[in-house]
Short mmCIF file of C-alpha atoms and ligand atoms in Angstrom, two decimals:
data_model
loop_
_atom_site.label_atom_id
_atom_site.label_comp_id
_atom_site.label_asym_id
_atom_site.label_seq_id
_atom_site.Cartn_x
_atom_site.Cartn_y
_atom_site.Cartn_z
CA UNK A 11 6.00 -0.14 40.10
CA UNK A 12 2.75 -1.41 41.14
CA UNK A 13 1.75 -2.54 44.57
CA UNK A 14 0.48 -5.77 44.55
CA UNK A 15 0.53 -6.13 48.47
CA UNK A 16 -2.04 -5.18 51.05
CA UNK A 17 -5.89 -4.46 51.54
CA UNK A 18 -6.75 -3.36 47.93
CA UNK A 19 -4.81 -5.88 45.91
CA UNK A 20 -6.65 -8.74 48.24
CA UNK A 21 -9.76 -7.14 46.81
CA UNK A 22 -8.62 -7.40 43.47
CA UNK A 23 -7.81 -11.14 43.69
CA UNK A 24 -10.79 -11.36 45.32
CA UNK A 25 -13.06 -9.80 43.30
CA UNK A 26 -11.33 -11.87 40.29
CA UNK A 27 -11.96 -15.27 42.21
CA UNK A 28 -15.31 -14.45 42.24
CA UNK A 29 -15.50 -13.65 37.76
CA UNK A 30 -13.62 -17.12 38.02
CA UNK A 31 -15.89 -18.99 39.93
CA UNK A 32 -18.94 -16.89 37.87
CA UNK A 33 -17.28 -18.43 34.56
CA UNK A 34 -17.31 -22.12 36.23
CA UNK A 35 -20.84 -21.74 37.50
CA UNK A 36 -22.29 -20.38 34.70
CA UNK A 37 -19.48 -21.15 31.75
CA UNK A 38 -18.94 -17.62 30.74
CA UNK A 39 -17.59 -14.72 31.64
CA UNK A 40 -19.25 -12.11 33.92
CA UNK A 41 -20.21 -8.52 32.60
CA UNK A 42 -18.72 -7.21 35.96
CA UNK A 43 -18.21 -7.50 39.52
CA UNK A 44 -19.87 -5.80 42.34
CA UNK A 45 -19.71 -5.01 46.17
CA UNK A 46 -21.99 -4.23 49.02
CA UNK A 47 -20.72 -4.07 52.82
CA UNK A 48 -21.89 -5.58 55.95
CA UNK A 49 -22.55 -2.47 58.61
CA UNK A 50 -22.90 -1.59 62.60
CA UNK A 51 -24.82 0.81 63.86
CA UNK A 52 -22.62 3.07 66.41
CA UNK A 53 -25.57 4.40 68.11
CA UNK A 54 -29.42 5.60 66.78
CA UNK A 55 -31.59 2.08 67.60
CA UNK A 56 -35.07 1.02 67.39
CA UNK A 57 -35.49 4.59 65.81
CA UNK A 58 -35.74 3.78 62.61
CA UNK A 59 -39.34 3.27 62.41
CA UNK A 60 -39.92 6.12 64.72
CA UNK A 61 -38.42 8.44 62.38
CA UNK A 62 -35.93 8.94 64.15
CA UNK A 63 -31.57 9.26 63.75
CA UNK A 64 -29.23 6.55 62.78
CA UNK A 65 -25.38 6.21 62.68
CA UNK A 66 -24.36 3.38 60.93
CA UNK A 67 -20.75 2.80 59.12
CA UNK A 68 -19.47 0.38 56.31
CA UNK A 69 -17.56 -3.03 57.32
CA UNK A 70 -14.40 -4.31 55.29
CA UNK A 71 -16.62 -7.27 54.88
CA UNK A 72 -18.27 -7.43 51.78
CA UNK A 73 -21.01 -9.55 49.58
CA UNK A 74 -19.63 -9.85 46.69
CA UNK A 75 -21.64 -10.44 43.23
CA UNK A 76 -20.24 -11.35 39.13
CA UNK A 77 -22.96 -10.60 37.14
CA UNK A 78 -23.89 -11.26 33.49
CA UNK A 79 -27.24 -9.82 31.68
CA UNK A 80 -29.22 -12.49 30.12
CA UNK A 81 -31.49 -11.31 27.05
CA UNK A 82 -34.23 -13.85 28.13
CA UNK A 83 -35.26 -12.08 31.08
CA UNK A 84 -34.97 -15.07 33.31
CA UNK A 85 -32.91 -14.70 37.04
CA UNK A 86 -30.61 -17.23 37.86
CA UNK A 87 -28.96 -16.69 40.95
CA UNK A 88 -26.01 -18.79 42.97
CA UNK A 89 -24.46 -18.40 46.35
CA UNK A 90 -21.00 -19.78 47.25
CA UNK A 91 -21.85 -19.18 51.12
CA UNK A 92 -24.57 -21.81 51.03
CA UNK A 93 -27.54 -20.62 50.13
CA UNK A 94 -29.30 -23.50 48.33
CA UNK A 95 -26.95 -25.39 48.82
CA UNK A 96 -24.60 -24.99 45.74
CA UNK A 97 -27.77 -24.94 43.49
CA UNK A 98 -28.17 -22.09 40.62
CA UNK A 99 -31.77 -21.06 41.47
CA UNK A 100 -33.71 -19.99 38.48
CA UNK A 101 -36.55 -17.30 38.28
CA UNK A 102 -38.78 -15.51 36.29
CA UNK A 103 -39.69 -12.25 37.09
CA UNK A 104 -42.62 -11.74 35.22
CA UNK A 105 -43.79 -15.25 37.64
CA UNK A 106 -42.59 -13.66 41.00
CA UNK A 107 -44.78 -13.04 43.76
CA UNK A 108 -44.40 -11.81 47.29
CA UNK A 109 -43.77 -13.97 50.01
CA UNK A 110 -43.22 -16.98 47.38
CA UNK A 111 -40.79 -18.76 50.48
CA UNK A 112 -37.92 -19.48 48.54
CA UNK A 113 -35.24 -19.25 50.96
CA UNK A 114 -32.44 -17.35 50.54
CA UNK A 115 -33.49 -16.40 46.41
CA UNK A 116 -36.24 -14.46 47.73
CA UNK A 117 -33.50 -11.14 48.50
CA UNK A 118 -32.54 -11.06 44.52
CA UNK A 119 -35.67 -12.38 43.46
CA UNK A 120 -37.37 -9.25 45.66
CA UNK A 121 -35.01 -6.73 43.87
CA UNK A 122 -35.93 -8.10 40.76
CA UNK A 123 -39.42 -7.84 41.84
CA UNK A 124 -39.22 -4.09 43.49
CA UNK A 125 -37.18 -2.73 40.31
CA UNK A 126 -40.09 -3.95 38.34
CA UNK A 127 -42.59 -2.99 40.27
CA UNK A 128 -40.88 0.55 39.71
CA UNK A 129 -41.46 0.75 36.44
CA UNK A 130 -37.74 0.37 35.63
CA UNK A 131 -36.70 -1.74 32.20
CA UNK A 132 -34.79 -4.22 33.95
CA UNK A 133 -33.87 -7.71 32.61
CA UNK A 134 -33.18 -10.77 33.13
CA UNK A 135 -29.56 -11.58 34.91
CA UNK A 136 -26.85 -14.43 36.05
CA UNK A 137 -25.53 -13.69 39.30
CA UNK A 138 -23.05 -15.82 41.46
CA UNK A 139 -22.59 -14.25 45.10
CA UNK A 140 -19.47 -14.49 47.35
CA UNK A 141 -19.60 -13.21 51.05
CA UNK A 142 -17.43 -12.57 53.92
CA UNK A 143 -20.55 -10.57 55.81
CA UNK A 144 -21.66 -12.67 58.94
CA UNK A 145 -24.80 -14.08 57.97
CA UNK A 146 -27.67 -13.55 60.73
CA UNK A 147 -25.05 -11.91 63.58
CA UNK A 148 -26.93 -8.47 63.07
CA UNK A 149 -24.58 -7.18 60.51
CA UNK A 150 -27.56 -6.75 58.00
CA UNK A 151 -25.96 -9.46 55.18
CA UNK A 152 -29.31 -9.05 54.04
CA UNK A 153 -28.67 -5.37 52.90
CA UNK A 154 -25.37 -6.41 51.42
CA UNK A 155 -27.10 -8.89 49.60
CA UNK A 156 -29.90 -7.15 48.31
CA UNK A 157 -27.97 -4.04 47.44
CA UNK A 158 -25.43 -5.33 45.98
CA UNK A 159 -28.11 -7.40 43.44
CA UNK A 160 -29.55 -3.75 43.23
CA UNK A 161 -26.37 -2.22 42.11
CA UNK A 162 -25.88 -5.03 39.67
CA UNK A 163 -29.43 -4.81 37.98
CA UNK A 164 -29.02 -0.76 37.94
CA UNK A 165 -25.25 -0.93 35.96
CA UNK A 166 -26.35 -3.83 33.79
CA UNK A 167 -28.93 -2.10 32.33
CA UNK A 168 -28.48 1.63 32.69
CA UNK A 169 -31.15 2.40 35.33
CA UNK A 170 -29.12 5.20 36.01
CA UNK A 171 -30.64 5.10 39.91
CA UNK A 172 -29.50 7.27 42.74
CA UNK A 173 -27.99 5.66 46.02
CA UNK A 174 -30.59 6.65 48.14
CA UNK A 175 -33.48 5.24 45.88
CA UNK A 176 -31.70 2.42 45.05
CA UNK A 177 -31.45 1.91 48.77
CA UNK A 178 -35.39 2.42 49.47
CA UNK A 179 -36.18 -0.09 46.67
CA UNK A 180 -34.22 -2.55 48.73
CA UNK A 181 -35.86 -2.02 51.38
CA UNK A 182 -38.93 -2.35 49.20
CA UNK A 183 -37.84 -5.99 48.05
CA UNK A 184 -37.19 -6.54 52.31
CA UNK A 185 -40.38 -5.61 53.30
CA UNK A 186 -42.92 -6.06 50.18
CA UNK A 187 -41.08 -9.13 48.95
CA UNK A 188 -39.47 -10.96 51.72
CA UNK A 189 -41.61 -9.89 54.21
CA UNK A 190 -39.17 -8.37 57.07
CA UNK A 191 -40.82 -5.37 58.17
CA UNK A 192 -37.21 -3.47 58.21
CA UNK A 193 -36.43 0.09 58.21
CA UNK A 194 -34.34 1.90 55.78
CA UNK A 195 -31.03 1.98 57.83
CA UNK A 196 -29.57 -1.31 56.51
CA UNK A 197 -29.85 -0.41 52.35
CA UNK A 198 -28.51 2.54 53.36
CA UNK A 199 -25.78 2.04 54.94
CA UNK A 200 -25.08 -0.38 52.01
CA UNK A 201 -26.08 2.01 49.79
CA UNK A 202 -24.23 4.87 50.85
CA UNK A 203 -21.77 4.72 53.60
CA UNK A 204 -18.03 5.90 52.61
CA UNK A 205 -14.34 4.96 54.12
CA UNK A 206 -13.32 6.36 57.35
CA UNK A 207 -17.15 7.82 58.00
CA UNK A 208 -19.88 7.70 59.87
CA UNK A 209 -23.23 7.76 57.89
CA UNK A 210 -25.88 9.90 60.07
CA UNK A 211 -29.14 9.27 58.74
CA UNK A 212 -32.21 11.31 59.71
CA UNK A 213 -34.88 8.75 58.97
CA UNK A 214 -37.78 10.95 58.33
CA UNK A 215 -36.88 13.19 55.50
CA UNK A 216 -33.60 10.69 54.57
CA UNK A 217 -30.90 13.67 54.67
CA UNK A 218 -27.81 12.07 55.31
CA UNK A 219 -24.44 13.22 56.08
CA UNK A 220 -20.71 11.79 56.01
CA UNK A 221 -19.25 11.84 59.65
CA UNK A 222 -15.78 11.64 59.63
CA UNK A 223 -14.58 8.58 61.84
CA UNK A 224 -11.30 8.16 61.87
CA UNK A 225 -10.34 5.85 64.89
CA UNK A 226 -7.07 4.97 63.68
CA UNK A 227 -5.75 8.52 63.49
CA UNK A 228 -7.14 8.61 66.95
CA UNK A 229 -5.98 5.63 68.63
CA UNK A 230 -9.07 4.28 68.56
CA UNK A 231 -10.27 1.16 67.67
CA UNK A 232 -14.15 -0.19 67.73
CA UNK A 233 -14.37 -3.79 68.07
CA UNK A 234 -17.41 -5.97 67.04
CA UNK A 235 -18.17 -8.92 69.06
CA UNK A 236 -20.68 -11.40 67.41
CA UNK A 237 -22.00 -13.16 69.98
CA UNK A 238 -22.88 -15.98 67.74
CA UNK A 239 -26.55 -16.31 69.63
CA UNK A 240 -29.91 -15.42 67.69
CA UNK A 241 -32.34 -16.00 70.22
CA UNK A 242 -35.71 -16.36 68.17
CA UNK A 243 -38.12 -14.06 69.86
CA UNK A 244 -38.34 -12.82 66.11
CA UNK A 245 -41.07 -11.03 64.36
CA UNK A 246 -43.20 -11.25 67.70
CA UNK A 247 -41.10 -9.19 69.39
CA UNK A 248 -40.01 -6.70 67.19
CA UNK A 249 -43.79 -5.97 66.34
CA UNK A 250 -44.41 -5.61 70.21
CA UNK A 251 -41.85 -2.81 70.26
CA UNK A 252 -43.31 -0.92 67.28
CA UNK A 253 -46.77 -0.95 68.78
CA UNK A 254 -45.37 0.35 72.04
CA UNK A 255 -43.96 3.34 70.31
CA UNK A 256 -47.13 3.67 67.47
CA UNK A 257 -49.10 3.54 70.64
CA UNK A 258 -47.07 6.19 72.60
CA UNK A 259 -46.89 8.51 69.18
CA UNK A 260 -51.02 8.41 69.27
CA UNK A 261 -51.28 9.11 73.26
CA UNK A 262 -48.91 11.99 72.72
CA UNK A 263 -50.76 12.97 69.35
CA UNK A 264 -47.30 13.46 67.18
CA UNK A 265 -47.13 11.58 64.13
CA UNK A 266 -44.04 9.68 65.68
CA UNK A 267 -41.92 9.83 68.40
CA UNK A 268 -39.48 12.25 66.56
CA UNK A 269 -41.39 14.48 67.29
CA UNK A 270 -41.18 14.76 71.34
CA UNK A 271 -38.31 17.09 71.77
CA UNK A 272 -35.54 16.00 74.38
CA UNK A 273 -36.90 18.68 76.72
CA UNK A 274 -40.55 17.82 76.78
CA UNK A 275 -39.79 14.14 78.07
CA UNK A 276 -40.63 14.77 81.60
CA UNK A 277 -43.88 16.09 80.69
CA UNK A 278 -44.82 13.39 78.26
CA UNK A 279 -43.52 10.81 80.39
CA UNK A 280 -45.96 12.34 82.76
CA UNK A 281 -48.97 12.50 80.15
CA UNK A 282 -48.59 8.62 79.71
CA UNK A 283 -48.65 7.89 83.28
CA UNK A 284 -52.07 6.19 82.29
CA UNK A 285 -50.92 4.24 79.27
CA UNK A 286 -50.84 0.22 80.33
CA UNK A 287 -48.27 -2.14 79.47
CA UNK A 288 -47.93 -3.70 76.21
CA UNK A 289 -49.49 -7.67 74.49
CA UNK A 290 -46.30 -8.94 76.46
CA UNK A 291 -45.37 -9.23 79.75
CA UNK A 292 -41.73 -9.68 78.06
CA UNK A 293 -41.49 -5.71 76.13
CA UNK A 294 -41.58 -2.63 77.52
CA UNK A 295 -44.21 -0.37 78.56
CA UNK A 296 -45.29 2.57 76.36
CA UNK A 297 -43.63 4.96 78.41
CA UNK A 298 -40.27 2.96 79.04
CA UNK A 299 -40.80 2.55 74.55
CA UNK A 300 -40.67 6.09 74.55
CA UNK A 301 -38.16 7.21 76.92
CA UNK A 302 -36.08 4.88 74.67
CA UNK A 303 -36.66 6.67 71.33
CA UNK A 304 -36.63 10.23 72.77
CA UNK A 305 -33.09 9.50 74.55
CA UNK A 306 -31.42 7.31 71.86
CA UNK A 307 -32.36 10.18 69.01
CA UNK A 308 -30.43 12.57 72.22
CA UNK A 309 -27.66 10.41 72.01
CA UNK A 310 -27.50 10.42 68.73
CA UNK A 311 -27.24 14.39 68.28
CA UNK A 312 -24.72 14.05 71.32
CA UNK A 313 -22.62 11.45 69.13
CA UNK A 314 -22.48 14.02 66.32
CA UNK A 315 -21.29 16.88 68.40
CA UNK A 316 -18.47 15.07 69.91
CA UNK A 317 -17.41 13.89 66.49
CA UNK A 318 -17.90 17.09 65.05
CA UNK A 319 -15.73 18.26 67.96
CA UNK A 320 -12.65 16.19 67.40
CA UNK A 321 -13.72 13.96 70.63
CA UNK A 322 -14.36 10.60 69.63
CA UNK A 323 -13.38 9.33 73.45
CA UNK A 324 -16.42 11.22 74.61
CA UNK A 325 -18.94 9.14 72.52
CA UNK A 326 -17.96 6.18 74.76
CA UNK A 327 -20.53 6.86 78.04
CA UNK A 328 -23.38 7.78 75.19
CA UNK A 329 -22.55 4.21 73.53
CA UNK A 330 -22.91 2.55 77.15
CA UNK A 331 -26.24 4.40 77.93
CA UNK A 332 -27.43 3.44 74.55
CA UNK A 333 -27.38 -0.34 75.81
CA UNK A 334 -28.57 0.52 79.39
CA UNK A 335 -31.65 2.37 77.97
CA UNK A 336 -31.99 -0.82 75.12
CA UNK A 337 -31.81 -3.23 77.97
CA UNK A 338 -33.71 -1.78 80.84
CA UNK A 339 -36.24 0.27 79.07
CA UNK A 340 -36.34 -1.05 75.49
CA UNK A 341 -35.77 -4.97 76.95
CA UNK A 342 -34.24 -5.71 72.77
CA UNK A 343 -31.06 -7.25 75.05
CA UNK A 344 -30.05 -10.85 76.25
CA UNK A 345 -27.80 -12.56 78.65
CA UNK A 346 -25.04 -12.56 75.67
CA UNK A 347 -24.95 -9.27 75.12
CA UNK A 348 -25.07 -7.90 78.43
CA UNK A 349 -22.01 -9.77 79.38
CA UNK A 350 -20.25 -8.63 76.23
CA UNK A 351 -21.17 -4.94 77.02
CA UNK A 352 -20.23 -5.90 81.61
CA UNK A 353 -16.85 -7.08 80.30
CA UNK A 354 -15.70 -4.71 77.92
CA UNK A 355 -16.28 -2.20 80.80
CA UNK A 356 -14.65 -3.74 82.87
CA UNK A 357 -11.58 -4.27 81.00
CA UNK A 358 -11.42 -0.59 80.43
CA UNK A 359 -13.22 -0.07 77.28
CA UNK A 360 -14.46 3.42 76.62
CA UNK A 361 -18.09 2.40 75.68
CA UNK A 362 -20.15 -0.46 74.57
CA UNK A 363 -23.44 -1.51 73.09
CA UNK A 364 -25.62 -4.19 71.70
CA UNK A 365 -26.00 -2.83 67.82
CA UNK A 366 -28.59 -4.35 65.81
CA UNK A 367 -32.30 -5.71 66.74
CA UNK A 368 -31.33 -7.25 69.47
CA UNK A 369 -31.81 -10.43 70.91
CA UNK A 370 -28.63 -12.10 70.18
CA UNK A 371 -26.29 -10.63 67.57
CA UNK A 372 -23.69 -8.61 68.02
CA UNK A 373 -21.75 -5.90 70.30
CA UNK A 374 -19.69 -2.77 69.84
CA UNK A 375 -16.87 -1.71 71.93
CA UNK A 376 -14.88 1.82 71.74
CA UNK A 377 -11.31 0.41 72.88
CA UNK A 378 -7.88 2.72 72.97
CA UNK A 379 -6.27 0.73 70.29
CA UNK A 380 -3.24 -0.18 72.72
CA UNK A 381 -6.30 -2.14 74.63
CA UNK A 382 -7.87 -3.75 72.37
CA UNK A 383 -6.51 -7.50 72.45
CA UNK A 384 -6.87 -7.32 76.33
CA UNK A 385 -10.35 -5.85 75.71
CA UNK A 386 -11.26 -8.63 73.36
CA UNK A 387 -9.66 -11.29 75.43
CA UNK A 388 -11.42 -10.60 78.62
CA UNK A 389 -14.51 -10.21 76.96
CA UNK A 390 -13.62 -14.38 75.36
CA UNK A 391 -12.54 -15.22 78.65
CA UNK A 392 -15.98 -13.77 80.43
CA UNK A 393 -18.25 -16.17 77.81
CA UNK A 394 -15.95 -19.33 78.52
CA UNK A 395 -16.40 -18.87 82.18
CA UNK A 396 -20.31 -18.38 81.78
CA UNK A 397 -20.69 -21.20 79.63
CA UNK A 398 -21.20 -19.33 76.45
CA UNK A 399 -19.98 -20.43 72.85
CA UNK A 400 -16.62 -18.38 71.84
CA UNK A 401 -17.78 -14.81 70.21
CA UNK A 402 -16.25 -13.74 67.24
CA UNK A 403 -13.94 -10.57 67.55
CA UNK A 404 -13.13 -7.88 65.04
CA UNK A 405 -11.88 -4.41 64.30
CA UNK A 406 -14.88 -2.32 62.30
CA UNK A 407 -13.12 -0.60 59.71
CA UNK A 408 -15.39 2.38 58.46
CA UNK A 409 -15.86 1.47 55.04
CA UNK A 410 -16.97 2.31 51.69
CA UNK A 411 -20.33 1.25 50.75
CA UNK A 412 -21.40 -0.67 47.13
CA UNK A 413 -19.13 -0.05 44.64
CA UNK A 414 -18.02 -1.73 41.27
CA UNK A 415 -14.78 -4.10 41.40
CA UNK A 416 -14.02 -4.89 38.00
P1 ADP B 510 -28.55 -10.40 58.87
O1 ADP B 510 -29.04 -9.45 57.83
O2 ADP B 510 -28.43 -9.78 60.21
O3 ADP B 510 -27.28 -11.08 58.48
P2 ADP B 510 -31.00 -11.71 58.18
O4 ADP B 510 -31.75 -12.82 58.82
O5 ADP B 510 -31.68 -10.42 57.98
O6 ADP B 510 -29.65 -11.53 59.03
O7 ADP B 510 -30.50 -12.17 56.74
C1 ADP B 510 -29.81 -13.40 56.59
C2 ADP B 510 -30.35 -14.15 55.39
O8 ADP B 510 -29.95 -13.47 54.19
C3 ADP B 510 -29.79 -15.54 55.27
O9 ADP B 510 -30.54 -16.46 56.01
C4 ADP B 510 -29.90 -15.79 53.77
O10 ADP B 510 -31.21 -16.16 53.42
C5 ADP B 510 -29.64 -14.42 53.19
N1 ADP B 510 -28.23 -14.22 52.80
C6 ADP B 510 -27.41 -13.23 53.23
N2 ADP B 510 -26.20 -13.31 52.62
C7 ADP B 510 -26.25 -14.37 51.80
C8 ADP B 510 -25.33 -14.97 50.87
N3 ADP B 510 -24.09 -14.49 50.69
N4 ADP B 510 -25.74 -16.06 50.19
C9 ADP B 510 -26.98 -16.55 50.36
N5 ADP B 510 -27.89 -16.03 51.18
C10 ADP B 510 -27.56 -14.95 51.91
MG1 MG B 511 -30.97 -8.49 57.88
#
């Protein structure tokens, strides 16, 4: 007999909503459907762009896209989750230029663009997108989006492209396109994160590996807690923070920050004891930039070992020192998250950080799983009694990354 309860038949009738809603959009049926996930990062930020280690994993929560080829070449691309506003946007490729500001139909338009760009014979395409990823809470629904287009494209016309450069020409269509100056952790994970892992990306030469996660089987449970804030320091800030660590990378004369081994901190720390203070009185220094990268790539490695180990308890101190070093020395943090990360610890969690760019967004927390509603609630209770809007709590799942539904 056939199950037709539970997680995977949800995603079925999901996934078949979506071919529905395709055919009422666009009054046919789609050629298939596709999903990309939402992701966290459990510990590895800010060193993306300093070549540095990331750990992200999958979400359950998924952008969703039916797709039909169109022999015309044109792109016309709808979002149920309001992008445009219900409208079918319509583009044409061979018309597309970078930074063209068209909202939200910039991401597919971009992969369009980057796939072309490429080289790659790729045509023209209906899509109609469907989302459960948080939009702007730091849970990258830009990745989903944009690889999820990409997987589309790649099986509708036999592009026959591997996960990991499918993933980089994401990022292509991110920064090129859109202009977000992102790193390559976010297509990734999309890209290529699997269930019940752990993706550790080394961000210089892109060898990845599948960490087994399994908090269930240990009692575990990591919560996310969207904070609902995005406090727009934006583009400003981020910049700041890369020119503090370009800057440190040239003092020290590596090619990146990678490249200052755990053990020779104390003695570069010392060589930059020069080095001013960055543009803004706001970011950090150059050698507060690079004590973060240098430690967080540590804690990384350290993450790793205790997973490798069979000790996923242990991870949760390196978790909480990954947001002490992001807000003290990094300064990515805000009230929001702090208080997330105060509460959790004080309810007993093993470990918490802010995960994402910062500045708003969202938390993790490492709870035993018998603690995690009293974990969660405290944590509500703390932002009522500071004034704060109600966050948004929820178990992260480690997930499988893009995939074809039907
Ligand atoms: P994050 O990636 O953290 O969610 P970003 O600001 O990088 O935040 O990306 C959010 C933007 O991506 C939205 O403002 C919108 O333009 C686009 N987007 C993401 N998902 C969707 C979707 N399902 N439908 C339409 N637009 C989307
Ligand atoms: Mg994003």
């Amino acid at each position: 007999m056939t199950d037709t309860s539970g997680p995977a038949a949800d995603r079925e009738q999901r996934a078949r909503r979506t071919a529905e809603r395709f055919r009422e959009v666009y009054g046919a049926a789609p050629a298939g459907v596709w999903a990309a996930p939402g992701r966290v990062n459990l510990i590895g930020e800010h060193t993306d762009y300093n070549d540095g280690f990331v750990m992200p994993l999958a979400l359950p929560h998924t952008t969703l896209a039916a797709a039909a080829p169109r022999a015309d070449g044109v792109l016309r691309v709808h979002s149920g989750d309001g992008g445009g506003n219900g409208r079918i946007a319509e583009l044409r490729p061979a018309a597309l230029r970078p930074a063209s500001g068209g909202g939200w139909a910039d991401y597919p338009a971009g992969i369009a663009w980057a796939l072309r760009e490429a080289g790659l014979p790729v045509g023209g395409a209906d899509l109609h997108y469907d989302s459960t990823v948080p939009v702007g809470a730091g849970l990258s629904s830009s990745a989903a989006l944009e690889v999820v287009t990409a997987l589309a494209l790649d099986e509708l016309y036999g592009l026959g492209l591997t996960r990991q450069r499918l993933a980089r020409l994401a990022q292509r269509a991110e920064n090129a396109f859109v202009g977000v100056p992102c790193g390559i952790m976010d297509q990734t994970a999309a890209a290529c994160c699997t269930d019940g892992h752990a993706l550790f990306l080394d961000t210089r030469d892109l060898v990845q590996r599948q960490v087994p996660f399994d908090l269930a089987g240990a009692g575990l449970r990591l919560l996310v807690v969207d904070t609902r804030v995005r406090h727009e320091l934006g583009d400003g800030a981020y910049a700041q923070r890369r020119a503090m660590c370009e800057r440190g990378a040239r003092a020290l004369g590596v090619h990146a920050l990678r490249d200052v081994p755990y053990a020779h901190l104390p003695a570069a720390l010392d060589g930059l004891a020069a080095e001013r203070g960055g543009p803004d009185a706001d970011g950090p220094d150059v050698r507060a930039a690079v004590r973060h990268v240098v430690t967080e790539n540590r804690r990384v490695e350290d993450v790793i070992a205790h997973l490798d180990a069979g000790e996923p308890r242990a991870i949760g101190p390196l978790l909480t020192a990954g947001h002490a070093s992001l807000r003290d020395d990094f300064r990515v943090s805000c009230a929001e998250l702090d208080l997330a990360v105060e509460a959790a610890g004080a309810a007993g969690a093993l470990g918490a950080r802010m995960t994402g760019g910062g500045f708003g967004g969202s938390a993790v927390v490492l709870v035993e799983e018998a603690a995690a509603d009293t974990v969660a609630g405290r944590i509500t209770e703390a932002f009522a009694a500071a004034g704060h809007a109600a966050p948004r709590i929820f178990p992260a799942v480690p997930s499988a990354g893009a995939r074809r539904l039907l």
